[in-house]
Every structure is written in structure tokens, then in C-alpha cells.
Short mmCIF file of N, CA, C and O in Angstrom, two decimals:
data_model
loop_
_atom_site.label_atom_id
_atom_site.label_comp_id
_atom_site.label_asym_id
_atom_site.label_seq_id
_atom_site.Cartn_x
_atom_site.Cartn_y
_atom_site.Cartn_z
N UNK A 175 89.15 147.72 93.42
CA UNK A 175 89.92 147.21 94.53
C UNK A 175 89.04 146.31 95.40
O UNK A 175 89.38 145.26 95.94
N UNK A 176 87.87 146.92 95.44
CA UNK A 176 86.89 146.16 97.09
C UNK A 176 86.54 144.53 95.48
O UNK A 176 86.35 143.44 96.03
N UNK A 177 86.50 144.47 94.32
CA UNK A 177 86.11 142.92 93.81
C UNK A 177 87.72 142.13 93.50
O UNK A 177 88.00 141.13 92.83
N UNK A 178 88.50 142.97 94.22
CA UNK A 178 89.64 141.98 94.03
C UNK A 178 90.07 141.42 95.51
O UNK A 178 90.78 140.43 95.65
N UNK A 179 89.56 142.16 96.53
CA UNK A 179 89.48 141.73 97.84
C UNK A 179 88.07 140.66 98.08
O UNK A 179 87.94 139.84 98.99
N UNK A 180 87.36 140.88 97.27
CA UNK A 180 86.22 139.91 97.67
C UNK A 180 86.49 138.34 96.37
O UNK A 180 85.87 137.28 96.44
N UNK A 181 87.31 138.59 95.57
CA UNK A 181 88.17 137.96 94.88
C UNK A 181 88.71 136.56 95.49
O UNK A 181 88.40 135.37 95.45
N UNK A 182 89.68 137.39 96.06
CA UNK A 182 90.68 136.73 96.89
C UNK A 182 89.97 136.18 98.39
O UNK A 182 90.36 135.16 98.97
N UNK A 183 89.18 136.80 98.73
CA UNK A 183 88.48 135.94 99.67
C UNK A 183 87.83 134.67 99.53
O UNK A 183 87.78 133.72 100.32
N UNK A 184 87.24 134.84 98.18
CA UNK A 184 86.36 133.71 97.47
C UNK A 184 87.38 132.40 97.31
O UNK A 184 87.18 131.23 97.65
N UNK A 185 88.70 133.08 96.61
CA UNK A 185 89.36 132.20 95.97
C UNK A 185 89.93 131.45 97.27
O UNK A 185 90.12 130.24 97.14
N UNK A 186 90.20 132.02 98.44
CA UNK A 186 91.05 131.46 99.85
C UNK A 186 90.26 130.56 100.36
O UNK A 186 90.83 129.66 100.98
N UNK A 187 88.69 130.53 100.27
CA UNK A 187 87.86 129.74 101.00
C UNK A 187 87.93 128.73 99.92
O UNK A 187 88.41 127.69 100.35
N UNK A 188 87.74 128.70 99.18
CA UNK A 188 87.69 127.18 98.08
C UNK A 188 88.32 126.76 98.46
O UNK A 188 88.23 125.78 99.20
N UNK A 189 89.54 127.51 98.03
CA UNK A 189 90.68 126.46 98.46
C UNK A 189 91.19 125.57 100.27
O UNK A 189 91.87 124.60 100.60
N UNK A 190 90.51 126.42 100.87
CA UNK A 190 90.57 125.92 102.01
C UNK A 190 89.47 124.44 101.75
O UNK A 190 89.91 123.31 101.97
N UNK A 191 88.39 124.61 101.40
CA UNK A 191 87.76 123.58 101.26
C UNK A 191 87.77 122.48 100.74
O UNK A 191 87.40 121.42 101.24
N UNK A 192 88.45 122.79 99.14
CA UNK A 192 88.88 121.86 98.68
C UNK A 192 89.93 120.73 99.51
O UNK A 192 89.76 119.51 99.54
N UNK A 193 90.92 121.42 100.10
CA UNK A 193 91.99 120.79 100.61
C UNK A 193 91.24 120.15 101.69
O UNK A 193 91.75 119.05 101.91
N UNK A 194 89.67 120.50 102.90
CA UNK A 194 89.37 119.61 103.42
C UNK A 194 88.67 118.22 102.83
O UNK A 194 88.50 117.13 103.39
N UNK A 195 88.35 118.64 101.58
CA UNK A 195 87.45 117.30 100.62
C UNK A 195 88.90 116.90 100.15
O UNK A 195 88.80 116.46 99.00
N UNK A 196 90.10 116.89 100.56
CA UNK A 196 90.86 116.17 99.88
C UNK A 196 91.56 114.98 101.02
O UNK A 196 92.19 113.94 100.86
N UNK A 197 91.14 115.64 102.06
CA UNK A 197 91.64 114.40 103.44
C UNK A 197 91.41 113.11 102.91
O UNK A 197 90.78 112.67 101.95
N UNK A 198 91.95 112.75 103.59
CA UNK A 198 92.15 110.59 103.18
C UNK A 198 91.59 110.17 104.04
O UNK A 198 92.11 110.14 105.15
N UNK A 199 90.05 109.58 103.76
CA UNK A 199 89.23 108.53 104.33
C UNK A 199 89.94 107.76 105.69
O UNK A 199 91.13 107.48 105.51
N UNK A 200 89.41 107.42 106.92
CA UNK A 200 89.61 106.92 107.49
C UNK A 200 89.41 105.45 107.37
O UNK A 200 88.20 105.21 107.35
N UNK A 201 90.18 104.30 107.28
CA UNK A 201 89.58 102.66 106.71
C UNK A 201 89.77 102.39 108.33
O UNK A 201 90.72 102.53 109.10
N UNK A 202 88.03 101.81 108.52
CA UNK A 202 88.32 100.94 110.25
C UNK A 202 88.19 99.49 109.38
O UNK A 202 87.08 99.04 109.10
N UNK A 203 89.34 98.88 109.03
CA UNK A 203 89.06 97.44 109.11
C UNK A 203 91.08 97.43 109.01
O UNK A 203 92.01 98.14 108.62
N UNK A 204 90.74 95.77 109.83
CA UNK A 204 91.77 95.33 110.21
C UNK A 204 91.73 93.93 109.87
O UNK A 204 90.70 93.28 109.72
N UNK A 205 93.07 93.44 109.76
CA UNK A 205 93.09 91.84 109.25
C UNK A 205 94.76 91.36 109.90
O UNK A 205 95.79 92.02 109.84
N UNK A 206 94.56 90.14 110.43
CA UNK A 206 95.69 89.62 110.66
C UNK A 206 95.71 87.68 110.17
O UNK A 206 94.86 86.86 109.81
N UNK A 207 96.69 87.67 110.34
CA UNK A 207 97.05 85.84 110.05
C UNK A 207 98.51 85.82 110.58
O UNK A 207 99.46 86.59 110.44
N UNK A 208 98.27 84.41 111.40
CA UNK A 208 99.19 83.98 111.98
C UNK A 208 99.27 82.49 112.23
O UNK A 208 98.52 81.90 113.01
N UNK A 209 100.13 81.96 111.57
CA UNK A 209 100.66 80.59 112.25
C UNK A 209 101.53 80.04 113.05
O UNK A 209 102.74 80.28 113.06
N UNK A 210 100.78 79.07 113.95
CA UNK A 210 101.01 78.53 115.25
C UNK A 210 102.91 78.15 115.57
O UNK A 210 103.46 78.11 116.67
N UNK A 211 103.70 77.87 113.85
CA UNK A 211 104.47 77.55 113.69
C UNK A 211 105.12 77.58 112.50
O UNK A 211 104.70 76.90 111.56
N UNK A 212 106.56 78.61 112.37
CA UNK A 212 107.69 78.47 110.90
C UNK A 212 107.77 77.44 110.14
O UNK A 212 107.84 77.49 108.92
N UNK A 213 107.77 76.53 110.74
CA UNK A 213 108.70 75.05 110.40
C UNK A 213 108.11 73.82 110.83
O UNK A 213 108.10 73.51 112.02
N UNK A 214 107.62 73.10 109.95
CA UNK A 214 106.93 71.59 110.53
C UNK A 214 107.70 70.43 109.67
O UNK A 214 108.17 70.54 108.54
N UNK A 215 107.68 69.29 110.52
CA UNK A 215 108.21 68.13 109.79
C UNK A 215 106.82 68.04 108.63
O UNK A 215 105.98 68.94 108.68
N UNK A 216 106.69 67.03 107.73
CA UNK A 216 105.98 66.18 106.55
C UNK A 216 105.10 65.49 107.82
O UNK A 216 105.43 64.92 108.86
N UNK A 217 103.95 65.81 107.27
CA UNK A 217 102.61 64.93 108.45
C UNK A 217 102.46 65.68 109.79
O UNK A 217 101.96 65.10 110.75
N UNK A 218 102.90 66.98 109.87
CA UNK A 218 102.83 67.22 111.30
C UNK A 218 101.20 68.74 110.51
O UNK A 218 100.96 68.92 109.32
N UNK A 219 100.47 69.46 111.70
CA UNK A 219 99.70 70.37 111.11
C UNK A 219 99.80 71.04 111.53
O UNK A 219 100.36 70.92 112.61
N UNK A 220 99.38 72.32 111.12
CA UNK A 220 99.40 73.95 111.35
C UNK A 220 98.33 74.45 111.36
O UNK A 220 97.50 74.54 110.45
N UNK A 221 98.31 74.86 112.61
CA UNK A 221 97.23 75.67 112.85
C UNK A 221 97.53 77.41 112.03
O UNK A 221 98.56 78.03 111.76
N UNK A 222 96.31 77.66 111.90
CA UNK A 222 96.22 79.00 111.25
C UNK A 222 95.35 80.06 112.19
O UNK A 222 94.25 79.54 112.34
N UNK A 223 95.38 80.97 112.68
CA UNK A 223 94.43 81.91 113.21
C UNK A 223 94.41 83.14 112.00
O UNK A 223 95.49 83.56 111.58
N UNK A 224 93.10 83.71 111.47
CA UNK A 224 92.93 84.97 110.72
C UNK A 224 91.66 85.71 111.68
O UNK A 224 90.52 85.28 111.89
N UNK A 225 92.24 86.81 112.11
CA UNK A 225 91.14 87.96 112.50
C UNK A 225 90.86 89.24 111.96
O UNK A 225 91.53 90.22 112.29
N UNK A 226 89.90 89.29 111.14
CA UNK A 226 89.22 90.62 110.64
C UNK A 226 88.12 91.22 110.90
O UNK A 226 87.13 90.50 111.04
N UNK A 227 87.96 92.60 111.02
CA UNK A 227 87.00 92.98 111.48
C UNK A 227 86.50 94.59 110.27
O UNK A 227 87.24 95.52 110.58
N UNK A 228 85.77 94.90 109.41
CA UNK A 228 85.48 96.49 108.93
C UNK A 228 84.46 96.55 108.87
O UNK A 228 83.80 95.53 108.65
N UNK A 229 83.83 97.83 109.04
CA UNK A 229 82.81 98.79 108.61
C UNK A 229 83.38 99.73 107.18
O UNK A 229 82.81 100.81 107.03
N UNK A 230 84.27 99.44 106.34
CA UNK A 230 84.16 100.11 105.13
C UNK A 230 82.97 99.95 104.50
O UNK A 230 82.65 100.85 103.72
N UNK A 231 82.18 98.95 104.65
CA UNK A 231 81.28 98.18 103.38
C UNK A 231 80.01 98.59 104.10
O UNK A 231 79.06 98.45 103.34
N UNK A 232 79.62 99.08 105.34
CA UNK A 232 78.52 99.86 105.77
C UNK A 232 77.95 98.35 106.68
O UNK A 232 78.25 97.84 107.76
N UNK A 233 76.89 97.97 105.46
CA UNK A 233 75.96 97.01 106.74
C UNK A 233 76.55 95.48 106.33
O UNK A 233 76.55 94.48 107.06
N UNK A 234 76.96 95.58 105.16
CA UNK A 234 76.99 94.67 104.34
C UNK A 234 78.06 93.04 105.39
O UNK A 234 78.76 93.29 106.36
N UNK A 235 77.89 91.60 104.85
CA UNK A 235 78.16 90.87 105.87
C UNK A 235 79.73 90.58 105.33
O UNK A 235 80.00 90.39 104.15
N UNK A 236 80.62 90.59 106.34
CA UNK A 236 81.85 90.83 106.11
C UNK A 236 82.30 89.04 106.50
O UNK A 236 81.96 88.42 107.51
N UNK A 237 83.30 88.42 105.13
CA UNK A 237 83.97 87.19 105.17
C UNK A 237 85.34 87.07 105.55
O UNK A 237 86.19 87.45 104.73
N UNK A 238 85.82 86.47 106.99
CA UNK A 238 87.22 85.90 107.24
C UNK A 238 87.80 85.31 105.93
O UNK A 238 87.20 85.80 104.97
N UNK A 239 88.56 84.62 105.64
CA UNK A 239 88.62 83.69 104.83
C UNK A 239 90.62 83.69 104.26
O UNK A 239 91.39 84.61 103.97
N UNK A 240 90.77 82.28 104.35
CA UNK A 240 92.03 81.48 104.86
C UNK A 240 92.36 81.00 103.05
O UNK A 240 91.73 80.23 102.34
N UNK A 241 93.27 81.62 102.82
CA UNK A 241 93.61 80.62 101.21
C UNK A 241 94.98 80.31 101.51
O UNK A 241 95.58 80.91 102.40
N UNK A 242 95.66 79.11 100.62
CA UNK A 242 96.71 78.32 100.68
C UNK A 242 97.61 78.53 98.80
O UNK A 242 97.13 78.69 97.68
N UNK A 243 98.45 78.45 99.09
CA UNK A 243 99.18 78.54 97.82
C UNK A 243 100.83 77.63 98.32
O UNK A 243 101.65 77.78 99.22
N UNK A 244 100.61 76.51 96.91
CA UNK A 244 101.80 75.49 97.18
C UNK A 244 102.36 75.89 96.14
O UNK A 244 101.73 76.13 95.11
N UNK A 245 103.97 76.04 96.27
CA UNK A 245 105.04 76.87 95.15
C UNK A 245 104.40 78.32 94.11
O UNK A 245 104.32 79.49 94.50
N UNK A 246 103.98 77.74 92.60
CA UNK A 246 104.06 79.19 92.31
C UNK A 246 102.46 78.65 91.70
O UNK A 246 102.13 79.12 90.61
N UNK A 247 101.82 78.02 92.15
CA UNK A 247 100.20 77.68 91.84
C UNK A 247 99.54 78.75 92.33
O UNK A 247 100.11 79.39 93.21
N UNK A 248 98.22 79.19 91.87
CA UNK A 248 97.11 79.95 92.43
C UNK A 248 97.01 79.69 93.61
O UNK A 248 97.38 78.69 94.22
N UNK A 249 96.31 80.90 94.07
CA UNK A 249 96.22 80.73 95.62
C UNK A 249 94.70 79.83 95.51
O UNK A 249 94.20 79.64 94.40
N UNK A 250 94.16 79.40 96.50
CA UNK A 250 93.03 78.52 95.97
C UNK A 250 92.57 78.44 97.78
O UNK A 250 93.28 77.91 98.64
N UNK A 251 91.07 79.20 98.05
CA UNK A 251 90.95 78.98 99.22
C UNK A 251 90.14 78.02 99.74
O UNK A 251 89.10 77.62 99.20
N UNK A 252 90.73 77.50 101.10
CA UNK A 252 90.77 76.51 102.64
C UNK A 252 89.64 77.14 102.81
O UNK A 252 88.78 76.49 102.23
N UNK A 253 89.17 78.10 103.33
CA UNK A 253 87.57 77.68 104.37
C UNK A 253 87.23 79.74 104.32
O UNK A 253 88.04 80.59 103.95
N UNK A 254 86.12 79.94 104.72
CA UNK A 254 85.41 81.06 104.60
C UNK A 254 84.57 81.18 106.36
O UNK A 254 84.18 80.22 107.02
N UNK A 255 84.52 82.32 106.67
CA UNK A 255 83.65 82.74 107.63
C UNK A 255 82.91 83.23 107.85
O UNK A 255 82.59 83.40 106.67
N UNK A 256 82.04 83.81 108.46
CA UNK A 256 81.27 85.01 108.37
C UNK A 256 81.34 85.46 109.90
O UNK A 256 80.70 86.50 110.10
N UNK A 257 81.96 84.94 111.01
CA UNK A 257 82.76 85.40 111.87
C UNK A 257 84.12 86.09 112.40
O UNK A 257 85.02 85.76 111.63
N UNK A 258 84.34 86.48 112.88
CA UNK A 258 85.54 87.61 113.25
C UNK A 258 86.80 86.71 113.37
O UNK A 258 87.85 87.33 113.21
N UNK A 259 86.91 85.60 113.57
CA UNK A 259 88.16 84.72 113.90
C UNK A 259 87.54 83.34 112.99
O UNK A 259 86.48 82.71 112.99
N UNK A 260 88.77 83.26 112.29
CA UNK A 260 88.94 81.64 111.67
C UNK A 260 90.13 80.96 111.84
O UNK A 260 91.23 81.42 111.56
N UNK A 261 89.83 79.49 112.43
CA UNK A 261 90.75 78.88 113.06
C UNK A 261 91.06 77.46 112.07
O UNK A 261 90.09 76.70 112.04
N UNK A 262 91.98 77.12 111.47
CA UNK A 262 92.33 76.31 110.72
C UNK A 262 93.52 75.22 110.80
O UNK A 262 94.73 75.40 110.89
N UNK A 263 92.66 73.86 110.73
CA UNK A 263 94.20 73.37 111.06
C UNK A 263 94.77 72.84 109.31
O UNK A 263 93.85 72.63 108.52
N UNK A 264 95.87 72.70 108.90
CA UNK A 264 96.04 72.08 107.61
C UNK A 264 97.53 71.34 107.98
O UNK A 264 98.56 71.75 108.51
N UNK A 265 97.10 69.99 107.40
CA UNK A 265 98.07 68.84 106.73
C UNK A 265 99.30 69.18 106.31
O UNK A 265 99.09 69.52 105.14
N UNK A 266 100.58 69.32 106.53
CA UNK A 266 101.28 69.41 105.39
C UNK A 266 101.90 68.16 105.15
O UNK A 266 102.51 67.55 106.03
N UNK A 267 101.71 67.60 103.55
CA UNK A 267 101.63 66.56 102.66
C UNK A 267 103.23 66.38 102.64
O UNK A 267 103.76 65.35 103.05
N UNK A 268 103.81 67.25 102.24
CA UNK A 268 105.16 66.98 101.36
C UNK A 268 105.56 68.25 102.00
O UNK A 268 104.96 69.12 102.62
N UNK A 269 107.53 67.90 101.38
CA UNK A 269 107.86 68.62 101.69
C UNK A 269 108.09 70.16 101.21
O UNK A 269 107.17 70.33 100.41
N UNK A 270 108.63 71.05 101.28
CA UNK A 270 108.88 72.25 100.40
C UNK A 270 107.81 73.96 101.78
O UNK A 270 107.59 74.31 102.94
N UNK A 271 107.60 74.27 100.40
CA UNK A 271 106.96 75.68 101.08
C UNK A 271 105.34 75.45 101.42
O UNK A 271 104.64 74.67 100.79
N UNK A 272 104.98 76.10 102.29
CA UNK A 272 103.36 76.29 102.09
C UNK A 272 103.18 78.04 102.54
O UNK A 272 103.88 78.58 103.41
N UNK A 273 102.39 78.56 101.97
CA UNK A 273 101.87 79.95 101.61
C UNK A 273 100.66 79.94 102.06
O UNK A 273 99.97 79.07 101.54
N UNK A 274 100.14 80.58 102.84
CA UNK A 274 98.86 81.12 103.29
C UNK A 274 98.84 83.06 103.09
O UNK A 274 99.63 84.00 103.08
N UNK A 275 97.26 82.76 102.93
CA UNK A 275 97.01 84.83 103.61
C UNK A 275 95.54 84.36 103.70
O UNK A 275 94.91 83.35 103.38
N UNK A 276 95.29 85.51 104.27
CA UNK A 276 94.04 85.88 105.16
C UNK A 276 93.41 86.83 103.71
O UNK A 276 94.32 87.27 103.01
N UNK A 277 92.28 87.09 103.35
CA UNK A 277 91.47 88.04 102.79
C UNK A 277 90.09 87.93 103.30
O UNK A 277 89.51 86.87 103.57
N UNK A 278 89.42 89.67 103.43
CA UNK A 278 88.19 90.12 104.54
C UNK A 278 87.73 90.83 103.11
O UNK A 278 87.86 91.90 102.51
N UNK A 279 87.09 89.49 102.95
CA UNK A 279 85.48 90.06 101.91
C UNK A 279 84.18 90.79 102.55
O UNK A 279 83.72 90.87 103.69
N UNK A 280 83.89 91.15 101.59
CA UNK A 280 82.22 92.06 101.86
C UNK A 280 81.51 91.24 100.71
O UNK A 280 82.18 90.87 99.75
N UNK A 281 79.95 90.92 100.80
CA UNK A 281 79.20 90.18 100.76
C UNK A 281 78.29 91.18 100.06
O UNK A 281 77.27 91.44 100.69
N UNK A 282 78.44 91.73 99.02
CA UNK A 282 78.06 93.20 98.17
C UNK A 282 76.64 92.58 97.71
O UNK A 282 75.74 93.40 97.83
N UNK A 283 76.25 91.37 97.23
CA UNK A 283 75.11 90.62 96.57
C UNK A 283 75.13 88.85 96.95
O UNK A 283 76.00 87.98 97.00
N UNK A 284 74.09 88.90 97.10
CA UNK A 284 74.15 87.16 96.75
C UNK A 284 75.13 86.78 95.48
O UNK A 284 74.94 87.06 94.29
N UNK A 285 76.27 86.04 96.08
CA UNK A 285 77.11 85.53 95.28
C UNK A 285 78.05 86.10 94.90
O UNK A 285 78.75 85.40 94.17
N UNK A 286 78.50 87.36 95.11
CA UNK A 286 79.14 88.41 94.80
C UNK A 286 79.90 88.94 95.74
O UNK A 286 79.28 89.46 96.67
N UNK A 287 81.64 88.98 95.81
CA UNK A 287 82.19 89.66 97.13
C UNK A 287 82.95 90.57 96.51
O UNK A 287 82.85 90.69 95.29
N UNK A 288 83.96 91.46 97.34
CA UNK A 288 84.76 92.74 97.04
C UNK A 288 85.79 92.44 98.21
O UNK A 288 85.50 92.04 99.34
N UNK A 289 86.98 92.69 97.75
CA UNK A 289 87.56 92.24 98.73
C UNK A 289 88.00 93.53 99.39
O UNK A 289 88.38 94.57 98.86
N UNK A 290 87.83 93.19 100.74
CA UNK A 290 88.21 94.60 101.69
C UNK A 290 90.19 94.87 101.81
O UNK A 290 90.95 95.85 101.81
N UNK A 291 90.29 93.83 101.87
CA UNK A 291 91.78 94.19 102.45
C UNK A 291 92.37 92.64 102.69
O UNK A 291 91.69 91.87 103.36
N UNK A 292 93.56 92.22 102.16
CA UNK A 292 94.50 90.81 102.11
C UNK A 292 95.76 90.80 103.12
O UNK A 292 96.76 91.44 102.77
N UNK A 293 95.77 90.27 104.05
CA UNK A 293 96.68 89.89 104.81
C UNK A 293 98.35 89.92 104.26
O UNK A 293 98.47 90.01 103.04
N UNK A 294 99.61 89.87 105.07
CA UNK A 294 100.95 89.58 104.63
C UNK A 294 100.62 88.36 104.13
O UNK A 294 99.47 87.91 104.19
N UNK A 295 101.72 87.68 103.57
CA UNK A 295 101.80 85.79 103.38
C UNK A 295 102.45 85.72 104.30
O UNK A 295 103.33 86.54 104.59
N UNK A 296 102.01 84.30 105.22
CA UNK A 296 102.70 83.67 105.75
C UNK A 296 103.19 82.42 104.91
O UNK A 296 102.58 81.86 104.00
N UNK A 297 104.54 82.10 105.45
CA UNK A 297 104.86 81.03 105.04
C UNK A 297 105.39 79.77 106.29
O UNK A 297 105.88 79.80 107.42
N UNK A 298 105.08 79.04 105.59
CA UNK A 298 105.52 77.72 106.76
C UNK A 298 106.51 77.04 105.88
O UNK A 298 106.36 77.00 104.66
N UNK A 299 107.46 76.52 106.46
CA UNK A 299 108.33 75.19 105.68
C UNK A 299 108.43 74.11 106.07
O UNK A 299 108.70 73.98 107.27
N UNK A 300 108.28 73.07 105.36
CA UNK A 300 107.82 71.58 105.27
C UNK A 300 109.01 71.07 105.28
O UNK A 300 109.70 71.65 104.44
N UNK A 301 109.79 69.92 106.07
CA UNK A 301 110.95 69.17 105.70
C UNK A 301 111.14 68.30 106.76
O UNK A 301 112.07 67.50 106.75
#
């Protein structure tokens, strides 16, 4: 009786423990993108604001960074940071859609990033 009570004690604390090693990580990083404006005529520009900020990646140097995607092409990115706010103005050429997002890289190696976390799409319309 007393190794089925010391049993069950054993077995209650694991499990208590386990279930604390099973909590879900806290992520401090944040990312936003926003443009200045929905809707632009052909030749008018848009400003872009992206702000990110994490400590997931420890010390490592963390990249703003602004990409553009026209209809159903790759996204293909506009400009990079290594500051907390990137401010962008872009052209729109023609008419139709334009697609932006924000993605907050980590800087893991020379030459080498991981991406922390990708913004909604914004979209703007051209006409």
C-alpha cells in the first residue's frame, strides 16, 4: 500500500511538471505595416511605414524590411533596415493592384537571415 501511495505521488508530480514544460513560449516581437493610403491615381506615391521590434533571436541584429508584389509575381523586396521603423515611399507605375508586407529578419550569420515573423498584406489600388 505505502509503494502505491508513493506511486501515485511520483506519478502526480511529473505530471504536474510536464504540463509546466508544456506552456507556450512567450514571443516579444511585434511587426506592423501600414500605408499612408487605399487608393492612388497612376503617378501618385505611397508612403509605407513598417515597425518591428524582437528579442526571440537573443542578441542577434534584427531586419525591418518592406517587399512589394505586383498581381500574382513573387514578392521581391524594396529596401531592408536594421532599425525599428522603415519609411518608404513607392511609385505606382500602372494601373491595377500593388501588395506590400513587412517581414522582421534575424541576422543568424553573415549572409544568412531567419525570418522572425511577416506582417498582414497590405494592398493599395492603382486607377
Amino acid at each position: 500500500m505505502r509503494r502505491l501511495r508513493t506511486a501515485a505521488a511520483v506519478l502526480a508530480l511529473s505530471t504536474g511538471a510536464g504540463l509546466l514544460a508544456a506552456a507556450p513560449a512567450v514571443a516579444k516581437s511585434d511587426l506592423d505595416l501600414h500605408a499612408d493610403r487605399a487608393t492612388v491615381p497612376v503617378g501618385a506615391t505611397v508612403t509605407l511605414t513598417a515597425s518591428g521590434v524582437s528579442d526571440d533571436f537573443g542578441g542577434d541584429t534584427m531586419l525591418v524590411c518592406i517587399d512589394q508584389r505586383t498581381g500574382a509575381r513573387t514578392w521581391r523586396t524594396l529596401r531592408c533596415t536594421s532599425a525599428a521603423t522603415l519609411n518608404l515611399s513607392e511609385r505606382a507605375t500602372r494601373a491595377g493592384r500593388l501588395s506590400f508586407r513587412a517581414q522582421l529578419l534575424a541576422v543568424t550569420a553573415p549572409g544568412r537571415t531567419s525570418v522572425d515573423r511577416t506582417s498582414a498584406v497590405v494592398t493599395v489600388r492603382v486607377g
